[in-house]
XYZ file of N, CA and C in Angstrom:
645
model
N 43.721 48.293 40.354
C 42.054 47.462 40.476
C 41.291 47.859 41.044
N 41.202 49.581 41.466
C 40.126 50.351 41.693
C 38.765 50.074 40.924
N 39.928 50.706 39.509
C 38.614 50.859 38.533
C 37.851 48.643 37.874
N 39.441 47.660 37.859
C 38.469 47.011 38.034
C 37.107 46.419 38.631
N 37.415 46.716 39.846
C 36.236 46.845 40.915
C 35.344 47.044 41.573
N 35.606 48.762 40.552
C 33.997 49.347 39.968
C 33.487 48.971 39.085
N 33.912 49.268 38.193
C 33.329 47.382 36.876
C 33.072 46.984 37.539
N 32.917 46.037 38.899
C 32.295 44.992 38.091
C 31.050 44.984 39.021
N 30.760 45.687 40.205
C 29.824 46.709 41.434
C 29.226 47.513 39.759
N 29.902 48.019 39.042
C 28.221 48.645 37.814
C 27.737 47.502 36.626
N 28.558 45.882 36.044
C 28.621 44.754 36.059
C 26.911 44.883 36.884
N 27.041 44.339 37.938
C 26.404 42.961 38.764
C 25.740 44.355 38.626
N 25.475 45.425 39.536
C 23.668 46.109 40.070
C 23.358 46.359 38.306
N 23.909 46.320 37.143
C 23.229 46.381 35.530
C 22.834 44.894 36.129
N 23.508 44.067 36.047
C 22.524 42.764 36.094
C 21.098 42.042 36.799
N 22.085 42.559 38.511
C 20.628 41.905 39.325
C 19.258 43.324 38.706
N 19.421 44.178 38.200
C 18.544 45.069 37.785
C 17.514 44.793 36.884
N 18.082 44.968 35.402
C 18.343 44.533 33.741
C 18.017 43.599 33.932
N 19.547 42.322 34.165
C 18.871 40.942 33.584
C 20.317 40.699 32.450
N 20.468 39.039 32.420
C 21.282 39.315 30.921
C 20.440 38.794 29.891
N 21.334 39.240 29.165
C 21.005 38.139 27.666
C 21.275 37.271 27.075
N 21.528 36.470 27.622
C 21.617 35.014 26.889
C 21.365 34.353 26.100
N 22.303 34.382 24.331
C 22.106 34.435 23.210
C 22.417 32.747 23.278
N 20.747 32.652 23.286
C 21.022 30.724 22.221
C 22.674 29.966 21.175
N 22.561 29.054 21.205
C 22.967 29.111 19.786
C 22.244 28.337 18.610
N 22.549 28.863 17.752
C 21.747 28.317 16.475
C 21.182 26.265 16.038
N 20.014 26.093 15.970
C 20.470 24.636 16.489
C 21.241 23.982 14.575
N 20.986 23.778 14.256
C 21.933 23.248 12.743
C 20.021 21.997 12.538
N 19.969 22.979 11.504
C 18.960 22.545 11.037
C 19.073 21.005 9.732
N 18.198 19.665 10.508
C 19.351 18.222 9.376
C 17.829 18.021 9.047
N 18.491 17.735 7.964
C 16.765 17.398 6.702
C 17.031 15.725 7.230
N 15.351 15.117 7.329
C 14.998 14.631 7.582
C 15.482 13.582 5.873
N 16.278 12.133 5.591
C 16.512 11.880 4.301
C 14.457 11.395 4.165
N 14.866 11.527 2.923
C 13.323 10.246 2.370
C 13.214 8.738 3.011
N 12.289 8.365 2.526
C 12.392 6.564 3.341
C 13.059 6.248 1.946
N 12.875 6.513 0.593
C 13.211 4.915 0.414
C 15.016 6.110 0.086
N 15.527 6.851 0.452
C 16.903 7.208 -0.446
C 17.970 6.151 1.175
N 18.520 4.980 0.586
C 18.466 3.322 1.339
C 20.334 4.301 2.041
N 21.126 2.669 2.154
C 22.585 3.111 2.598
C 23.377 2.790 1.816
N 22.942 2.458 0.476
C 22.702 2.838 -1.439
C 22.813 4.113 -1.597
N 22.265 5.104 -0.160
C 21.759 6.716 -1.735
C 22.977 6.922 -1.372
N 23.796 6.322 0.429
C 24.332 7.526 1.079
C 25.849 6.466 0.691
N 25.505 6.236 0.370
C 27.343 5.731 -0.138
C 27.744 7.254 -1.628
N 26.321 6.305 -2.336
C 26.735 6.686 -4.087
C 26.720 8.551 -3.834
N 26.264 9.193 -2.089
C 26.278 10.487 -2.760
C 27.678 10.967 -2.051
N 28.655 10.031 -0.598
C 28.986 10.681 -0.996
C 30.242 10.088 -1.398
N 30.308 9.423 -2.372
C 31.265 8.950 -3.124
C 31.365 10.699 -4.356
N 29.949 10.673 -4.467
C 29.488 11.736 -5.878
C 30.604 13.404 -5.184
N 29.723 13.544 -3.747
C 30.498 14.653 -3.187
C 31.418 15.499 -2.758
N 32.442 13.754 -2.400
C 34.066 13.479 -2.018
C 34.671 14.115 -3.397
N 33.979 13.608 -4.161
C 34.809 13.422 -6.415
C 35.327 15.576 -6.769
N 33.312 15.446 -6.067
C 32.845 17.067 -6.402
C 33.794 18.149 -5.556
N 33.811 17.227 -4.431
C 35.020 18.749 -3.331
C 36.403 18.536 -3.783
N 36.861 17.453 -4.772
C 38.228 17.807 -5.380
C 38.176 19.079 -6.258
N 40.111 19.860 -5.651
C 39.785 20.952 -6.257
C 40.542 20.723 -8.010
N 41.241 19.663 -8.340
C 41.564 18.509 -9.596
C 40.672 18.855 -10.952
N 41.245 20.230 -12.323
C 40.534 20.650 -12.860
C 41.057 19.383 -14.176
N 40.933 18.816 -13.964
C 41.631 17.891 -15.659
C 40.756 16.926 -15.706
N 40.668 17.367 -17.228
C 39.329 16.626 -18.237
C 39.654 15.505 -17.145
N 40.054 13.936 -17.103
C 40.768 12.621 -16.707
C 39.243 13.009 -15.309
N 39.246 14.630 -13.844
C 38.906 13.481 -13.041
C 37.706 14.599 -13.044
N 37.057 15.340 -14.305
C 35.560 15.535 -14.462
C 35.331 13.902 -15.290
N 35.481 13.831 -15.785
C 34.925 12.374 -16.740
C 33.761 11.327 -14.506
N 35.694 11.176 -14.083
C 35.409 10.545 -12.966
C 33.861 10.935 -11.790
N 34.092 12.515 -11.767
C 32.428 13.238 -12.001
C 31.843 12.474 -12.067
N 31.411 12.772 -13.196
C 30.095 13.302 -14.481
C 29.824 11.779 -13.741
N 31.064 10.504 -13.730
C 30.538 9.133 -13.685
C 29.613 8.918 -12.063
N 30.294 9.591 -11.314
C 30.057 9.367 -9.828
C 28.370 10.067 -10.339
N 28.175 10.908 -10.807
C 27.040 12.097 -9.941
C 26.322 10.600 -11.113
N 26.705 9.829 -12.259
C 25.258 9.223 -12.720
C 25.091 7.971 -12.239
N 25.905 7.854 -11.394
C 25.820 6.517 -10.244
C 25.135 6.540 -9.322
N 25.098 7.535 -8.727
C 24.594 8.899 -7.844
C 22.818 9.102 -8.175
N 22.993 8.824 -9.430
C 21.083 9.237 -9.326
C 20.676 7.716 -9.798
N 21.602 7.365 -10.813
C 21.041 6.322 -10.711
C 20.313 4.990 -9.731
N 21.319 4.858 -8.762
C 21.439 4.410 -7.691
C 19.589 4.949 -6.642
N 19.958 6.876 -6.288
C 18.270 6.659 -6.488
C 17.687 5.909 -7.148
N 17.555 6.815 -7.885
C 16.504 5.950 -9.314
C 15.703 4.709 -9.035
N 17.072 3.862 -9.352
C 16.732 2.423 -8.312
C 16.125 1.908 -7.019
N 16.605 3.030 -5.716
C 15.952 2.352 -4.628
C 14.403 3.536 -4.215
N 14.023 4.641 -5.708
C 12.482 5.046 -5.265
C 11.900 4.320 -5.842
N 12.320 2.939 -7.367
C 11.297 2.332 -7.292
C 11.623 1.649 -7.199
N 11.677 1.176 -6.395
C 11.918 0.044 -5.379
C 11.002 0.301 -4.699
N 11.328 1.112 -3.563
C 10.403 1.720 -2.793
C 8.399 1.845 -2.754
N 8.636 2.516 -4.270
C 7.304 2.357 -4.680
C 6.905 1.534 -4.646
N 7.246 0.893 -5.315
C 7.475 -1.474 -5.490
C 6.017 -1.686 -4.881
N 6.640 -1.752 -3.099
C 7.119 -1.947 -2.011
C 5.732 -1.628 -0.962
N 5.725 -0.624 -1.533
C 4.712 0.842 -1.116
C 3.178 0.311 -1.353
N 3.173 -0.200 -2.659
C 2.095 -0.892 -3.548
C 1.691 -2.069 -3.057
N 2.734 -3.308 -3.069
C 2.404 -4.582 -2.800
C 1.739 -4.790 -0.611
N 2.102 -3.466 -0.276
C 2.087 -3.182 1.416
C 0.840 -2.759 1.119
N 0.883 -2.217 0.688
C -0.275 -0.815 0.742
C -1.671 -2.029 0.003
N -1.792 -2.911 -0.577
C -2.500 -3.697 -1.228
C -3.079 -4.975 -0.315
N -1.967 -5.081 0.482
C -1.718 -6.187 1.415
C -2.980 -5.754 3.119
N -3.138 -4.623 2.940
C -3.137 -4.143 4.174
C -4.813 -3.953 4.073
N -4.847 -3.149 2.764
C -6.209 -2.629 1.684
C -7.629 -4.129 2.553
N -6.755 -5.307 2.842
C -7.947 -6.088 2.637
C -7.915 -6.821 4.019
N -6.045 -6.074 4.866
C -6.546 -7.022 5.779
C -6.263 -5.759 7.498
N -6.044 -4.971 6.794
C -6.623 -3.739 8.410
C -6.272 -2.364 7.305
N -7.515 -1.602 7.542
C -8.146 -0.831 6.844
C -7.757 0.030 7.652
N -7.637 0.046 9.319
C -6.854 1.464 9.157
C -5.670 1.742 9.410
N -4.472 0.676 9.465
C -3.747 0.878 9.188
C -3.387 1.403 7.862
N -3.860 0.883 6.893
C -3.799 1.445 5.233
C -4.096 2.573 5.737
N -5.618 3.378 6.103
C -5.841 4.742 5.998
C -4.772 5.621 6.776
N -4.245 5.084 7.454
C -2.571 5.204 8.090
C -1.608 5.972 7.512
N -1.526 5.303 7.116
C -0.286 4.854 5.503
C -0.654 6.581 4.658
N -2.310 6.088 4.344
C -1.933 6.355 2.891
C -1.860 8.552 3.434
N -2.906 8.784 4.646
C -2.008 10.130 5.089
C -1.141 10.852 5.012
N -0.033 9.636 5.801
C 1.433 9.913 6.191
C 1.983 10.704 4.848
N 1.514 9.564 3.766
C 2.039 10.100 3.069
C 1.643 11.128 1.537
N 0.291 11.831 1.934
C 0.131 12.127 0.846
C 1.122 13.989 1.264
N 1.182 13.807 0.097
C 1.367 15.805 0.695
C 0.609 16.735 0.709
N 1.449 17.617 1.168
C 0.523 19.059 1.560
C 1.358 19.933 1.544
N 2.362 19.341 0.840
C 2.913 20.969 -0.061
C 2.187 21.481 -1.063
N 2.160 22.989 -0.769
C 1.547 23.535 -1.831
C 2.096 24.551 -3.148
N 1.835 24.656 -4.745
C 2.695 24.889 -5.112
C 2.988 26.502 -5.157
N 3.841 27.451 -5.286
C 4.782 28.785 -4.750
C 4.071 29.073 -5.769
N 3.942 28.465 -7.738
C 3.435 30.421 -8.234
C 1.606 30.013 -7.931
N 1.394 32.042 -7.796
C 0.161 32.510 -7.751
C -0.471 31.953 -8.447
N -1.354 31.139 -8.249
C -3.350 30.987 -9.030
C -3.194 32.320 -9.958
N -3.491 32.923 -9.723
C -3.922 34.116 -11.012
C -3.241 34.496 -12.013
N -1.942 35.210 -11.666
C -0.790 34.323 -12.279
C -0.525 33.355 -13.345
N 0.098 32.637 -12.903
C -0.747 31.170 -14.040
C -1.829 31.087 -14.825
N -3.050 32.060 -14.476
C -4.551 31.676 -14.933
C -3.996 33.123 -16.618
N -3.132 33.968 -15.924
C -2.661 35.337 -16.708
C -1.743 35.419 -18.013
N -0.934 33.811 -17.737
C -0.219 33.261 -18.785
C -0.450 32.482 -19.246
N -1.507 31.756 -19.060
C -2.664 30.975 -20.212
C -3.307 32.089 -20.695
N -3.701 32.781 -20.210
C -4.632 33.841 -21.065
C -3.702 34.774 -22.414
N -2.602 34.517 -22.109
C -1.941 35.564 -22.721
C -1.727 34.788 -23.752
N -0.947 33.299 -23.746
C -0.708 32.817 -24.670
C -1.555 31.870 -25.740
N -3.280 31.875 -24.464
C -3.790 31.909 -25.127
C -3.938 32.826 -26.460
N -4.359 33.996 -26.542
C -4.181 35.290 -27.126
C -3.606 35.211 -28.442
N -2.187 34.763 -28.267
C -0.674 35.293 -29.040
C -1.507 34.605 -30.517
N -1.846 32.489 -29.772
C -2.291 31.578 -30.630
C -3.448 32.955 -32.168
N -4.780 33.460 -31.100
C -5.918 33.854 -31.579
C -5.763 34.793 -32.857
N -4.496 35.466 -33.237
C -3.939 35.782 -34.262
C -2.800 35.375 -35.354
N -2.659 33.914 -34.830
C -2.114 32.447 -35.822
C -3.414 32.262 -36.644
N -2.293 31.787 -37.678
C -3.824 31.489 -39.074
C -3.558 30.162 -37.995
N -4.389 28.793 -39.030
C -5.329 27.457 -38.251
C -3.334 27.042 -38.950
N -2.844 26.905 -39.647
C -0.958 26.696 -40.589
C -0.757 26.623 -38.534
N -0.313 27.740 -38.639
C 0.559 28.589 -37.801
C 0.172 28.034 -35.607
N -1.129 28.177 -35.346
C -1.662 26.990 -34.650
C -1.179 26.003 -34.461
N -1.941 24.693 -35.754
C -1.161 23.830 -35.098
C -0.659 23.944 -34.703
N 0.649 23.947 -35.919
C 2.352 24.471 -35.075
C 3.003 24.340 -34.241
N 2.567 25.453 -33.702
C 2.453 25.737 -32.266
C 2.405 24.566 -31.527
N 0.980 24.844 -31.812
C 0.219 23.832 -30.266
C 1.733 21.551 -30.394
N 1.488 21.929 -32.151
C 2.763 20.107 -32.282
C 3.812 19.894 -31.168
N 4.480 21.237 -31.976
C 5.656 21.403 -31.534
C 6.319 21.270 -30.536
N 5.454 21.729 -30.004
C 4.359 22.299 -27.468
C 4.876 20.865 -27.187
N 4.159 20.586 -28.163
C 3.467 19.173 -27.074
C 4.324 17.529 -27.802
N 4.842 17.741 -28.366
C 6.845 17.331 -28.870
C 7.114 17.177 -27.794
N 7.699 17.469 -27.458
C 8.611 18.107 -27.053
C 8.625 18.453 -25.563
N 7.576 18.834 -24.844
C 6.775 18.515 -24.140
C 7.318 16.579 -23.491
N 6.581 15.884 -24.351
C 6.658 13.936 -23.671
C 7.640 14.294 -24.567
N 8.447 14.605 -25.384
C 10.102 13.943 -25.616
C 10.910 14.568 -24.373
N 10.677 15.887 -24.068
C 11.704 15.529 -22.705
C 11.315 14.696 -21.127
N 9.783 14.098 -21.223
C 8.955 13.933 -20.963
C 9.662 11.781 -20.442
N 10.003 11.971 -22.585
C 10.270 10.196 -22.598
C 11.778 10.131 -22.020
N 12.233 10.969 -21.948
C 13.658 11.136 -21.565
C 13.666 10.908 -19.758
N 12.578 10.545 -19.281
C 13.001 11.263 -17.834
C 12.350 9.402 -17.395
N 13.512 8.052 -17.057
C 12.665 6.441 -17.193
C 11.746 6.755 -15.639
N 11.934 8.406 -14.801
C 10.798 8.055 -13.159
C 9.741 8.034 -13.894
N 9.496 8.597 -15.477
C 8.323 8.710 -15.760
C 7.009 8.487 -16.600
N 8.729 7.400 -17.767
C 8.035 6.685 -18.336
C 5.877 5.422 -18.194
N 5.338 5.589 -18.633
C 4.829 4.714 -18.539
C 3.805 4.791 -20.032
N 2.990 3.167 -19.982
C 2.198 2.931 -21.453
C 2.268 4.443 -21.665
N 1.132 4.947 -21.207
C 0.129 5.693 -21.707
C 0.752 6.348 -22.476
N 2.193 6.823 -21.814
C 3.039 8.363 -22.792
C 3.979 7.452 -23.767
N 4.362 5.940 -23.587
C 4.741 5.463 -24.666
C 3.817 5.635 -26.186
N 3.405 4.822 -25.645
C 1.931 5.390 -26.557
C 1.605 6.207 -27.945
N 2.045 7.723 -27.237
C 1.499 9.263 -27.506
C 2.706 9.291 -28.690
N 4.603 8.952 -27.407
C 5.034 8.946 -27.813
C 4.958 8.830 -29.620
N 5.029 7.012 -29.852
C 5.003 6.144 -30.439
C 3.848 7.006 -31.722
N 2.305 6.981 -31.265
C 1.987 7.670 -32.324
C 2.441 9.012 -32.436
N 3.046 10.326 -32.447
C 4.453 11.206 -33.024
C 4.828 10.432 -33.296
N 5.761 9.999 -33.157
C 7.015 9.208 -33.716
C 6.597 8.731 -35.685
N 5.434 8.281 -35.338
C 5.053 7.755 -36.339
C 4.054 8.919 -38.058
N 3.770 10.192 -37.321
C 3.068 10.953 -37.864
C 4.723 11.555 -38.785
N 5.241 11.103 -37.574
C 6.858 12.229 -38.381
C 7.041 13.031 -38.146
N 6.953 13.010 -36.722
C 7.406 14.503 -36.182
C 8.642 14.758 -35.117
N 9.133 13.264 -34.981
C 9.921 13.610 -34.643
C 11.453 13.995 -36.278
N 11.099 13.537 -36.576
C 11.711 13.872 -38.121
C 10.761 15.771 -38.534
N 9.788 16.074 -39.024
C 9.919 17.570 -38.670
C 10.318 18.087 -37.393
N 10.463 17.461 -36.436
C 11.328 18.549 -34.940
C 12.481 19.309 -35.146
N 13.296 17.664 -36.082
C 15.299 18.328 -36.548
C 15.211 18.849 -37.255
N 14.017 19.150 -37.633
C 14.152 20.232 -39.611
C 13.373 21.280 -39.462
N 12.804 21.602 -38.570
C 11.673 22.634 -38.166
C 12.366 24.449 -38.481
N 13.871 23.977 -37.561
C 14.525 25.677 -38.093
C 14.823 25.727 -40.224
N 14.993 24.381 -40.857
C 15.315 24.574 -41.181
C 14.024 24.090 -43.137
N 13.402 24.000 -42.687
C 12.032 22.931 -44.078
C 11.099 24.029 -44.164
N 11.037 24.990 -44.655
C 9.423 25.736 -45.777
C 8.688 25.856 -46.048
N 8.608 24.417 -45.608
C 7.273 24.072 -45.757
C 6.021 23.188 -44.107
N 7.225 23.247 -43.260
C 7.031 22.518 -42.100
C 5.380 23.371 -41.948
N 4.726 23.972 -42.218
C 3.132 24.348 -41.573
C 1.910 23.163 -42.339
N 2.546 23.043 -43.672
C 1.968 22.258 -44.289
C 2.321 20.587 -44.010
N 3.497 21.510 -44.242
C 3.100 19.340 -43.887
C 2.841 18.873 -41.942
N 3.478 19.510 -41.120
C 2.310 19.363 -40.395
C 0.730 19.322 -40.629
N 0.465 19.834 -40.784
C -0.687 19.550 -41.081
C -1.441 18.633 -42.415
N -0.959 17.785 -42.752
C -0.819 16.639 -43.830
C -0.625 16.319 -43.139
N 0.231 16.184 -42.039
C 0.132 14.290 -41.293
C -1.007 14.565 -40.570
N -0.634 15.545 -39.812
C -2.715 16.274 -38.853
C -3.363 14.611 -39.712
N -3.284 15.343 -40.477
C -5.003 14.560 -41.294
C -5.232 13.763 -41.568
N -3.534 13.091 -42.557
C -3.760 11.786 -42.822
C -3.231 10.672 -41.685
N -2.211 10.764 -40.452
C -2.052 9.982 -40.184
C -2.784 9.797 -38.848
N -2.157 11.293 -38.145
C -3.111 10.802 -36.504
C -4.009 10.523 -36.034
N -5.310 10.367 -37.248
C -6.318 10.480 -35.519
C -6.401 9.034 -36.708
N -5.587 8.357 -38.103
C -5.927 6.747 -38.718
C -4.651 5.479 -36.932
N -4.191 6.312 -36.303
C -2.630 6.533 -35.817
C -3.238 5.898 -34.594
N -3.966 6.837 -34.639
C -4.779 6.368 -32.871
C -5.961 5.523 -32.450
N -5.768 4.280 -32.056
C -6.266 3.308 -32.383
C -7.085 3.139 -30.677
N -8.543 3.111 -30.423
C -8.334 3.165 -29.266
C -8.730 4.173 -28.362
N -8.832 3.412 -26.618
C -8.057 4.227 -25.892
C -6.895 3.935 -24.890
N -5.855 4.721 -24.276
C -5.461 4.915 -23.553
C -5.359 5.232 -22.422
N -4.904 3.571 -21.763
C -5.316 3.418 -20.175
C -4.539 4.334 -19.187
N -4.387 4.991 -18.371
C -2.620 6.028 -17.305
C -2.677 4.059 -16.332
N -2.085 4.173 -16.277
C -1.294 2.699 -15.349
C -2.150 3.325 -13.895
């Protein structure tokens, strides 16, 4: 009893002298959804997360999780496309009727995020990439650049979000030149360099008719 009273006296004296530390609880960071992330997106995300949290490892359940993920991605793609389409229509209308609101929305939706890649490192990387090509023969340079270009375009062509008439045109030209065939057999064809060079000389320049105007 006496020890408890002495302890309270010491604690109160210390508190009056130095004060008490009040620890503030951590505020939970709530990430704001994108403006196009509507009710359907939330429902699809909830379904996917619910399926993913299930510990069932059977092939049937994995298939269900995969289907839920596909539905979630498709729902987001549709919502994003619809939002962009509606936004473009709204901006076209405001451009004629309310210039002040037009510029306000335009600046509000402007991205201010900066790339995380260091610019000097990026320049250095491409310098090294080009220096590696200088020692190659003309055929090797053609093969390297064309394979990289086709692989990049092929990857973009699979992303429905980035489809455009320009991309389809370039992909069609490369396909007509036989690049899809050449790419498939690049590891087994012994004459890949000469074939690519010949394809370029024979077809590529003739296939490019006019200028592709981006959307």
